Amino acid sequence: MRNRITVTIFILYILVFAVGSIIAKDRIFSDMENRNLAQFPEVSTKSVFSGDFSDGFEEYMSDQIIFKDFLVKLKVTENKALNQTYVNSIYFADGRYIRDYKENTAQIDRNVGFVNEFAEANPDFNITWLMVPNACYVYEESLPSYADVDSQATTIGHIKENVSDKIDFVDVSDELVSAKDEYIYYKTDHHWTMNGAYIGYKKLCEALGREPVEKDNYKIEVASEDFLGTLYSDAPVFNADTDEIILYVNEKNSYTVDYIDKGFKQDSLYNYEKLDIKDKYQVYLDGNHAIIRIKNNSYDDTTSSNRVIVVKDSYAHSLLPLLADNYEEIIVVDLRYYHEKTVSELAHEEGISDIIFINNVDFINSDDNFLWLM
């Protein structure tokens, strides 16, 4: 009798998920995973015999299974309750999600080599490179004792030793570690908060010889209190502590942001509509874009260079609204998406000789797009 009940429950379980997955409307995008989901693959004689249809169908079923987000969250919550503190390359550490870090020295050397070549080929450029450590560096003591995380201090030291002397290398690690008890990194996302970005901004201004805008000149507002970031998406649990999205607003200045790649403009450094989606970090400059122009319509300093190109990853998004107060125009380039021309060509075409790189260590460790510099 007991076996019959078990078999019946199992069959009902399979039927619910099979029928539910068929009846339910296919989802195009997953807010939880922040990615497009696989759709039903094309059926053809070629795709069937080549195995493409089988592979595509397996991916489709994995993405479109009913209650997928709930089941993933249930599984991770169960693992965490059983004191498992490492899931999908994420450590649970004192209420914080921290991504694992394994140094890829070969990739780092390639990227540093491309930046060095860029500097050597353009001796008339003034190049500054801000390097930002990730949470695994700043909150190293919060990691489990067994955590096998490579040292980003070693990585940064390696970059310092190998970067060209034509580049002003700026390391903000010490300042961030000193402020680690403040809200400078998100708990559920891999980025720093705008508080952390402000620390980086001050350090960068010091290297650039520019006067940073002091904190009391900004209206600091909590724009959202329910942000769950990318690290949470990789290891979601029920009742997770949410993050705040903090904005620094300089009400004395006006700006125009031209999203050249998408063909629209805004008169704000923040796209408040993005606060209504899961990836609320996109509130900063509308998220990732190939190229944008930020114009400070209130800029009146004629004593120094007033235009700059920033080559960046997404850590720069919450720093650029601060740096916008120090330049009349910033051209922002993301090498992951901008392949229309090289940065050398863009800089010469625009008549700009000041170049700033803003990168986090994990990005330098993994990205392979620096070849687009020249």
XYZ file of N, CA, C and O in Angstrom, residues 227-228 243 268:
16
model
N 16.477 46.055 -3.281
C 17.344 45.589 -4.351
C 17.929 44.218 -4.001
O 18.495 44.024 -2.923
N 17.781 43.272 -4.924
C 18.417 41.958 -4.831
C 19.282 41.798 -6.080
O 18.753 41.753 -7.194
N 19.072 45.053 -0.366
C 20.000 46.176 -0.381
C 19.281 47.482 -0.672
O 18.169 47.494 -1.213
N 19.151 63.603 -16.903
C 19.506 63.135 -15.569
C 20.602 62.081 -15.688
O 20.683 61.355 -16.679
